[in-house]
Coordinates of C-alpha atoms in Angstrom, one line a residue:
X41 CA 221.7 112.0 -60.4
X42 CA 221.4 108.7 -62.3
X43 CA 221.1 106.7 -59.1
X44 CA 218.6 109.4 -57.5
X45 CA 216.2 109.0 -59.9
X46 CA 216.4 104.9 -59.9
X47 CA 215.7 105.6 -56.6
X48 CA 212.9 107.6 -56.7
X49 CA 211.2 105.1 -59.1
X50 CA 212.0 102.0 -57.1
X51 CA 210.1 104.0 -54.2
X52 CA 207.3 105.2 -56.2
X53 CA 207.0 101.3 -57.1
X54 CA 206.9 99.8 -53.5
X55 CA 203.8 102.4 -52.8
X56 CA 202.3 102.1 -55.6
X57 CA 202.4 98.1 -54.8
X58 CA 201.6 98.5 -51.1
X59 CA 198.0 100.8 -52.2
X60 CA 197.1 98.0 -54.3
X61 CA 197.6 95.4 -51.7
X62 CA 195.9 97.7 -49.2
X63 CA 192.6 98.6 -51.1
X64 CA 192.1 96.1 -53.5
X65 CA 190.6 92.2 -51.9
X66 CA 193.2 89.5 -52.4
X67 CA 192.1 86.9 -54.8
X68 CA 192.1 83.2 -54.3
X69 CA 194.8 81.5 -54.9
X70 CA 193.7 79.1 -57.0
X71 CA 190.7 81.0 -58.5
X72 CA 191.4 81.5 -62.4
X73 CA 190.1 84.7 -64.0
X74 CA 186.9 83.7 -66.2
X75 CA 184.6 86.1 -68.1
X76 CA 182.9 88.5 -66.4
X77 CA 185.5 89.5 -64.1
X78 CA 186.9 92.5 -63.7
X79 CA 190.8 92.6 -63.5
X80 CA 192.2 96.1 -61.7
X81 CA 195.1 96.1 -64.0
X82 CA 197.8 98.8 -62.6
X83 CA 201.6 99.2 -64.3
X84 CA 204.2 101.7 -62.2
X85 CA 205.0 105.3 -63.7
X86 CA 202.3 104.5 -66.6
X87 CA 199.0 105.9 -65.1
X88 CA 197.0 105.9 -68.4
X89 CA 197.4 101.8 -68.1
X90 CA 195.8 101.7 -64.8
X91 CA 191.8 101.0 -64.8
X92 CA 189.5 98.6 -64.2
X93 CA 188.5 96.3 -67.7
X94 CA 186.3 93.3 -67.6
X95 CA 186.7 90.3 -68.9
X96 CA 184.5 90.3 -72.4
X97 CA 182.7 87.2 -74.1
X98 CA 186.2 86.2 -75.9
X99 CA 187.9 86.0 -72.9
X100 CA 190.0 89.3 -73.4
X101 CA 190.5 92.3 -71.7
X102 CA 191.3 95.7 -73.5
X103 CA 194.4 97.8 -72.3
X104 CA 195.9 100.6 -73.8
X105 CA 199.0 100.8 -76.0
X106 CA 198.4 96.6 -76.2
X107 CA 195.3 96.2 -77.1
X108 CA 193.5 92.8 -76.1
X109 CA 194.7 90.8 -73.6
X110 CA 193.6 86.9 -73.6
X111 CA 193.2 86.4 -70.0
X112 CA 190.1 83.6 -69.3
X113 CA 191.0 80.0 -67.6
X114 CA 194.7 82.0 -66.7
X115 CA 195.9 83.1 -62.9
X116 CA 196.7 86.3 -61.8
X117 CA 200.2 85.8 -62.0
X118 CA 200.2 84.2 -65.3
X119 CA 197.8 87.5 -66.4
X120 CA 200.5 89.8 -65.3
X121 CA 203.7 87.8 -67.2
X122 CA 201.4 88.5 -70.5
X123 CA 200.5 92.1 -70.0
X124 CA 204.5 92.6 -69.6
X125 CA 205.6 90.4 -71.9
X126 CA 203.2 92.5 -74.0
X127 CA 204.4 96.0 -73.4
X128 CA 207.8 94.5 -73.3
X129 CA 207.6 93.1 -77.1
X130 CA 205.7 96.4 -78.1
X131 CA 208.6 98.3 -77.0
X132 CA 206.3 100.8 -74.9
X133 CA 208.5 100.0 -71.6
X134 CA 211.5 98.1 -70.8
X135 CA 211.6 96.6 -67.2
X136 CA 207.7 97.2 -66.4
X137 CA 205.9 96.8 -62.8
X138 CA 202.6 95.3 -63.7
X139 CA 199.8 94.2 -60.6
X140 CA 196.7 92.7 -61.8
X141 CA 194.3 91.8 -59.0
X142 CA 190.9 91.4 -59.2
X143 CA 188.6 93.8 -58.6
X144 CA 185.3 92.4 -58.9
X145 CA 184.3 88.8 -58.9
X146 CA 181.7 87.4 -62.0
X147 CA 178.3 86.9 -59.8
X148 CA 176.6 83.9 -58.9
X149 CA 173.4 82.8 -59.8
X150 CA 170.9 81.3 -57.3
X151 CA 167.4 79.7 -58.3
X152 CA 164.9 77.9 -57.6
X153 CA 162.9 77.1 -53.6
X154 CA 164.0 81.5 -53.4
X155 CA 161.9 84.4 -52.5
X156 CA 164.2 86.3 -55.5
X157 CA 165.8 84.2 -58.3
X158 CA 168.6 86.1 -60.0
X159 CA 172.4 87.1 -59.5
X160 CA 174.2 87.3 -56.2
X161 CA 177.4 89.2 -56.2
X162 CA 180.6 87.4 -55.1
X163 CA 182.5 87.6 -52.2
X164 CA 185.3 85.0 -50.8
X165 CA 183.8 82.7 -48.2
X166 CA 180.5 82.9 -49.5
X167 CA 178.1 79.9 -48.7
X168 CA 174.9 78.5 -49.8
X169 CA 173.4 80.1 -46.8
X170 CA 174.6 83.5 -47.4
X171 CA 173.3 83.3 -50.9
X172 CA 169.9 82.0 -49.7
X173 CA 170.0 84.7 -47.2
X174 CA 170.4 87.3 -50.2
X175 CA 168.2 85.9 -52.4
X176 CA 165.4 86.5 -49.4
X177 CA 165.4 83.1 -48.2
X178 CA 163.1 80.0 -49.2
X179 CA 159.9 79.9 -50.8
X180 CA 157.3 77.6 -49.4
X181 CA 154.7 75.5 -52.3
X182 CA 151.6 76.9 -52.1
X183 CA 150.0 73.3 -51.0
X184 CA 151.0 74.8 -47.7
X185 CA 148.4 76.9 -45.9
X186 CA 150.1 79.9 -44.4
X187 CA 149.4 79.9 -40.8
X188 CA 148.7 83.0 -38.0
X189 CA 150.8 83.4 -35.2
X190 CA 148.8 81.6 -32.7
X191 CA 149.1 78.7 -34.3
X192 CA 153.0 78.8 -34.7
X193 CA 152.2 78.6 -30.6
X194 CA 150.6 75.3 -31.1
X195 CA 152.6 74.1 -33.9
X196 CA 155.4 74.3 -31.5
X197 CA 153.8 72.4 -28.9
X198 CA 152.3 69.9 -30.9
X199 CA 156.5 69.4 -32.6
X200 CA 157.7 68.9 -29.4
X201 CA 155.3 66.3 -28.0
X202 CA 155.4 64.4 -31.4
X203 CA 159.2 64.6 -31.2
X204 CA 159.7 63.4 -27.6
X205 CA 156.9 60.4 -28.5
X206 CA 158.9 59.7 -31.8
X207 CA 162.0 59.5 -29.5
X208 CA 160.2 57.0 -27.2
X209 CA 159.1 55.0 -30.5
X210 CA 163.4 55.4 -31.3
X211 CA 164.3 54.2 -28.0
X212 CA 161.6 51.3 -28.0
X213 CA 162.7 50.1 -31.6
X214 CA 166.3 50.0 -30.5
X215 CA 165.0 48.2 -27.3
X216 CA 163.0 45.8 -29.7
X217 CA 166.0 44.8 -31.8
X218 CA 168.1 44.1 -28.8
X219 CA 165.4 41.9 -28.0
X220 CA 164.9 39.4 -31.2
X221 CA 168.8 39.5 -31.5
X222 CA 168.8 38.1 -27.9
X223 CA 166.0 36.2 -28.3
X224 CA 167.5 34.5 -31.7
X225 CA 170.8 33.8 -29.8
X226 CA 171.8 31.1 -28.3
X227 CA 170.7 30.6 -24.8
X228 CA 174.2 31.5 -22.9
X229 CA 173.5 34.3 -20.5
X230 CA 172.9 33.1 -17.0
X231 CA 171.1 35.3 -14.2
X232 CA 174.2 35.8 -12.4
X233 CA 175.9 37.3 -15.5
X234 CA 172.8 39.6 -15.6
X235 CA 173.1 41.0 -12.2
X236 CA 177.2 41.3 -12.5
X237 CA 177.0 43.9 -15.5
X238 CA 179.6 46.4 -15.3
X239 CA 178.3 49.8 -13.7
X240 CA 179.3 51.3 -17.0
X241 CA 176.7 49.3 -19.0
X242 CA 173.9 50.2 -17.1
X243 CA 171.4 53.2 -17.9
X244 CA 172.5 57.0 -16.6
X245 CA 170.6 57.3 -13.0
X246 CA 170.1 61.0 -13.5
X247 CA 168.8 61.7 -17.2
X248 CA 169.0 65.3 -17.6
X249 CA 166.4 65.0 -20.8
X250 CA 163.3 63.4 -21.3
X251 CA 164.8 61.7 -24.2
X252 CA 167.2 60.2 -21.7
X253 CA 164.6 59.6 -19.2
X254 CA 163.1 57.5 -22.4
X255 CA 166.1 55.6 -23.1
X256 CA 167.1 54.7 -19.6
X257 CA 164.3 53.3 -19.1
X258 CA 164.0 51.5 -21.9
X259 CA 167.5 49.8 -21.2
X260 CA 166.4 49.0 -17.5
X261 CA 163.2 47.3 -19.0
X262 CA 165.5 45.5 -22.0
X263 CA 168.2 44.7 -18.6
X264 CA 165.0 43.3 -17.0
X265 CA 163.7 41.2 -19.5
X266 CA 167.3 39.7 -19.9
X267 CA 167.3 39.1 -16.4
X268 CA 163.9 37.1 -16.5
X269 CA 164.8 35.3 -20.0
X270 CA 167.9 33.8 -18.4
X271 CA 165.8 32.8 -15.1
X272 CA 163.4 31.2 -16.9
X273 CA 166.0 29.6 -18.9
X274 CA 168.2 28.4 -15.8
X275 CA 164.7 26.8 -14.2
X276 CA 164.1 25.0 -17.0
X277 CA 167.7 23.7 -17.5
X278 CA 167.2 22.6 -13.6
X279 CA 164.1 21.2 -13.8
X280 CA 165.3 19.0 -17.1
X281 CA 168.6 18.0 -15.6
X282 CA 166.5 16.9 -12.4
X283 CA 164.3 14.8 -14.5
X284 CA 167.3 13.2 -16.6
X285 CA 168.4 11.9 -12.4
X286 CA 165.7 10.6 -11.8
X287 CA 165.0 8.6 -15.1
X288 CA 168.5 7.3 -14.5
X289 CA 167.9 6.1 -11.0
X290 CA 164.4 4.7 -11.9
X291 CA 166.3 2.5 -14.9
X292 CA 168.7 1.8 -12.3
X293 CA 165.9 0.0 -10.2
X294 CA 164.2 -0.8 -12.7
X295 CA 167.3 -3.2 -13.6
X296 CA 167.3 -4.7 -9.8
X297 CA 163.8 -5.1 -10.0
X298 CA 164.2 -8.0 -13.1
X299 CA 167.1 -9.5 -11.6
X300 CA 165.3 -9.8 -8.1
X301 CA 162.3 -11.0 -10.2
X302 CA 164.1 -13.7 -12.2
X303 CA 165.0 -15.0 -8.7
X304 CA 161.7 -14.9 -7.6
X305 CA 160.4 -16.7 -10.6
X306 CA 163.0 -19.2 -10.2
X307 CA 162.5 -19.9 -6.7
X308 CA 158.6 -20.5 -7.4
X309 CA 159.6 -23.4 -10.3
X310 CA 162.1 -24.9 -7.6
X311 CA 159.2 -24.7 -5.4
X312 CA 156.4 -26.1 -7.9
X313 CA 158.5 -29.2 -8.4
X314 CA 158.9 -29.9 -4.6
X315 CA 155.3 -29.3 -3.9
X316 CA 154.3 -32.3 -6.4
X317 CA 156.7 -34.5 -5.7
X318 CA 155.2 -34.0 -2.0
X319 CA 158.6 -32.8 -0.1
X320 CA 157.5 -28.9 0.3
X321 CA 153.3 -27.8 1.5
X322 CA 151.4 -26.1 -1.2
X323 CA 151.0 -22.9 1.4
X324 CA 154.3 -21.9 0.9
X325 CA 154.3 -22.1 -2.6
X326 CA 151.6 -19.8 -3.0
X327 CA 153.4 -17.2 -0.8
X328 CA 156.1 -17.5 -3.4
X329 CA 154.0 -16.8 -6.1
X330 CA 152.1 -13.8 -4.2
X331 CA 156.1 -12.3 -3.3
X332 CA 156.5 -13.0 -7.5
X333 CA 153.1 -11.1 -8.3
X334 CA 154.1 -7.9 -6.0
X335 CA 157.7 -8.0 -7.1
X336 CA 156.0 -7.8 -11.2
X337 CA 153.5 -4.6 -9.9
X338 CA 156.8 -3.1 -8.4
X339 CA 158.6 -2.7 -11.3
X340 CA 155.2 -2.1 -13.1
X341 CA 155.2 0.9 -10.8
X342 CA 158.5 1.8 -11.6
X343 CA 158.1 2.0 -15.7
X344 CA 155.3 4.1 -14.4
X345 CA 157.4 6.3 -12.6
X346 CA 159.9 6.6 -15.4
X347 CA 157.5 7.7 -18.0
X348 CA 155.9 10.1 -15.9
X349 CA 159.4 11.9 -15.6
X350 CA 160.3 11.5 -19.4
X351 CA 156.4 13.0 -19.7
X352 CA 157.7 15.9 -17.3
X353 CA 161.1 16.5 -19.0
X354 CA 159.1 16.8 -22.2
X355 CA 156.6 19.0 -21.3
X356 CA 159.1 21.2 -19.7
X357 CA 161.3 21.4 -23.3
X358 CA 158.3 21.9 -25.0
X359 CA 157.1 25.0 -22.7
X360 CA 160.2 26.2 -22.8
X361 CA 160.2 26.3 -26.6
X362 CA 156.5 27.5 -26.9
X363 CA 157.1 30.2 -24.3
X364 CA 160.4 31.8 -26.6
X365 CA 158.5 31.2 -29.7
X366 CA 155.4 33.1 -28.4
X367 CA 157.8 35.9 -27.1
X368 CA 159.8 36.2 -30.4
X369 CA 156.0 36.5 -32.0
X370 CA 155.2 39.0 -29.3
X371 CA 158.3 41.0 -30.2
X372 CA 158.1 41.2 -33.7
X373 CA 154.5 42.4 -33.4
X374 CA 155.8 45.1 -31.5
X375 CA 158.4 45.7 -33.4
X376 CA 156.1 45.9 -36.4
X377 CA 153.7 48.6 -35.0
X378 CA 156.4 50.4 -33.7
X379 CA 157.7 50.6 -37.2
X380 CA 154.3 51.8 -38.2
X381 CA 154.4 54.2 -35.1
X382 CA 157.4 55.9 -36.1
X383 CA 156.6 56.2 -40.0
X384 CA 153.3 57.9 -39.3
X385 CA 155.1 60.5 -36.1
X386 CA 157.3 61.3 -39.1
X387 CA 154.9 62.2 -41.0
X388 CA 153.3 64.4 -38.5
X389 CA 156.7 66.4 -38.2
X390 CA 156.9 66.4 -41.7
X391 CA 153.6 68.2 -41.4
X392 CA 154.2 70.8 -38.9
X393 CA 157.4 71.9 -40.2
X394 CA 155.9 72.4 -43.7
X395 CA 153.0 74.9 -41.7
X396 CA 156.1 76.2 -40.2
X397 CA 158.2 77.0 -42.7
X398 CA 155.0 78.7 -44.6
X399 CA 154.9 81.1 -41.2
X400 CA 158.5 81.4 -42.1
X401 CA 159.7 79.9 -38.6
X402 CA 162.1 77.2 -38.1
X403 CA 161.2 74.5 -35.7
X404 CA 161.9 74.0 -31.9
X405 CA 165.8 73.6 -31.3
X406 CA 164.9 71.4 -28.6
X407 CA 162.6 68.6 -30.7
X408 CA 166.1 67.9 -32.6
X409 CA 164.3 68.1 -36.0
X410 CA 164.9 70.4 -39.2
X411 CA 162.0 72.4 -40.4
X412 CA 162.8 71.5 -43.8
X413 CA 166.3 70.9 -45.4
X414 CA 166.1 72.3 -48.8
X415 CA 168.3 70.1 -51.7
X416 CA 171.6 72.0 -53.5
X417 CA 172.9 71.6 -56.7
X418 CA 175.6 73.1 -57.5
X419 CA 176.5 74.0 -61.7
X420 CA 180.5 74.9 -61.9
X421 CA 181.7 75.8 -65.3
X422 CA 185.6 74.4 -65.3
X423 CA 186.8 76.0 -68.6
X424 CA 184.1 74.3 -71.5
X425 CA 182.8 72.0 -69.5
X426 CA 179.8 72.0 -66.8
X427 CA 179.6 69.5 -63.9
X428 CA 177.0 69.3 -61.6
X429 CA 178.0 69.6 -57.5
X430 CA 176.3 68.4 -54.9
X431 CA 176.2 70.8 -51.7
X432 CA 174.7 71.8 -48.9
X433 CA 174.1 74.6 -47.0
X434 CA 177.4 75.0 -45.5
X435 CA 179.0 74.3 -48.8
X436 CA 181.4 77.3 -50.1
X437 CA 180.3 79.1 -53.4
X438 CA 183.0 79.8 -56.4
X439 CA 182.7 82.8 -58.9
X440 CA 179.9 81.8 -61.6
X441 CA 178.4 79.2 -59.8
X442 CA 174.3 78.4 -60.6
X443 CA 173.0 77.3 -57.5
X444 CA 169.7 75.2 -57.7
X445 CA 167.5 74.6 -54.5
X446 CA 164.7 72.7 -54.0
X447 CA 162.1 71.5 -51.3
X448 CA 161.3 68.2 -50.6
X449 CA 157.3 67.3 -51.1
X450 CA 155.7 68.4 -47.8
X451 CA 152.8 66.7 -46.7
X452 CA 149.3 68.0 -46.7
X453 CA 147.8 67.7 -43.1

């Protein structure tokens, strides 16, 4: 009889544990219970203990036959090992089966950019988004003129035309930098190296976006420009080297010249002294010194010559040099207004989304940019102490949390 009625208990037990499990939400493992919970608090073959008791200011729950129950900054588990150790030492029951889940989380609060400040009740998984959701979604400054439907029509337009020439202005400051950093580098790429580039490296042939159209381009024109820097670059090299040659071989002449000179000028002295003594005609003396006079314009000629070139190699460095200074110069004008460009097409979006998110739309999926993305903070109380989270949209919510939002300015178009 003894053993039936064991029996019988144990079974009354293993339901009575199996309808909590089933009805009652499964709390987080490592969620504590704080006040303003509300603990489902159930002990087997005792029914008047079973009820739902929130958590009061002091931290304590009130059960029957024990009284209060300190329960905040403890675990379920560590909740239930009290409330027996409780009825235990009270001598109400011997061996008792006590389940405490929760059955109501404390809410959250969410403030702030929101239609409705207030509480949010808590459920696990909640997010930022959700709560927004339930607190009726943002709520635009009023420095924002709500705007009609029609022009939501054109709003959209003008986003995506200001977002495809903001991705041109992207592309052509990317294109820009690759520039000065090539133009800054050392002169090393040669045409042929150009033209070899792996097929990999080279722009996509069939942009399936405009914004790819943009960017291929843009790297065919930067491929371009790379090509005709190290052209230019090679002809010069050339054109010096060419030079150096023939300074080399004018010097070289220049040096037979003055020995073929001296033996001119030494033949006419050998001459002169025969012609007075009588032995040699004065004819042929002055053919000497006419052979002496064209050999001195010869190599006349020749220091000429050899200037000349030195005058060409120098004016070909010196081009050379002008030509990638006034491109560097070019560049970083360009680089400068695009700067400028893409500050004030910001701007602009910034503009359009603001009248956007006043007609409570979000912007185009296809202009890549956020209407607005509001700023969350997050307050978490952790026992006495508050710290301050920051969160995003996506970011899971705890029980008690104070969620702060905010808008960024929004410009005034």
């Amino acid at each position: 009889m003894k053993r039936a009625m064991k029996g019988a208990r144990a079974a009354v037990a293993l339901a009575a544990l199996l309808l909590v499990q089933t009805f009652v939400a499964p709390a987080h493992a490592e969620t504590l219970v704080e006040r303003g919970d509300v603990l489902y608090v159930s002990v087997v073959g005792t029914p008047e203990m079973t009820r739902d008791a929130r958590v009061d200011a002091d931290g304590r729950v009130r059960l029957p036959l024990v009284g209060g129950i300190a329960v905040a900054g403890r675990n379920l588990d560590q909740i239930s090992a009290r409330i027996k150790a409780a009825l235990v030492d009270g001598n109400f029951l011997l061996d008792p089966v006590v389940l405490v889940e929760i059955s109501t989380y404390r809410p959250i609060y969410i403030g702030g950019a929101v239609k409705r400040s207030g509480a949010v009740p808590y459920e696990p998984g909640l997010t930022v988004r959700h709560a927004l959701i339930a607190a009726g979604g943002l709520e635009t400054t009023t420095s924002v003129e709500p705007v009609g439907i029609g022009q939501v029509l054109e709003l959209l337009a003008r986003q995506r035309a200001t977002s495809l020439s903001l991705a041109q202005t992207e592309s052509e400051i990317l294109r820009l930098k690759a520039q000065l950093a090539l133009a800054d580098a050392p002169a090393q790429t040669t045409p042929d190296s150009v033209e070899n580039t792996p097929a990999d490296s080279a722009p996509s042939a069939d942009p399936s976006t405009p914004v790819e159209t943009i960017q291929t381009l843009d790297s065919a024109l930067l491929r371009d420009l790379t090509f005709q820097r190290a052209a230019n670059l090679a002809y010069a090299k050339t054109a010096v080297k060419l030079a150096e040659v023939e300074i080399d071989v004018l010097e070289q002449q220049a040096t037979f010249q003055k020995h073929e000179q001296q033996l001119q000028h030494d033949e006419v002295e050998r001459t002169r002294k025969l012609v007075e003594r009588g032995l040699v005609p004065l004819p042929q003396l002055m053919e000497q010194q006419r052979e002496d006079s064209r050999l001195s314009r010869d190599l006349l000629e020749n220091y000429a010559f050899a200037a000349r070139a030195r005058q060409s190699m120098e004016r070909i460095r010196h081009e050379t040099s002008l030509e990638a200074t006034q491109t560097r110069i070019k560049t970083r004008e360009a680089y400068r207004a695009a700067l400028s460009q893409r500050a004030t097409l910001q701007s602009e979006l910034d503009i359009i989304a603001g009248h956007l998110l006043a007609a409570g739309q979000k912007s185009d999926p296809q202009s890549g940019i956020s209407a607005v993305v509001p700023d969350v903070v997050i307050y978490r109380r952790s026992g006495n102490e508050t710290r301050q989270v920051q969160a995003n949209m996506e970011s899971n919510l705890e029980p008690g949390d104070i969620v702060e939002l905010s808008l960024p300015d929004l410009p005034r178009g």
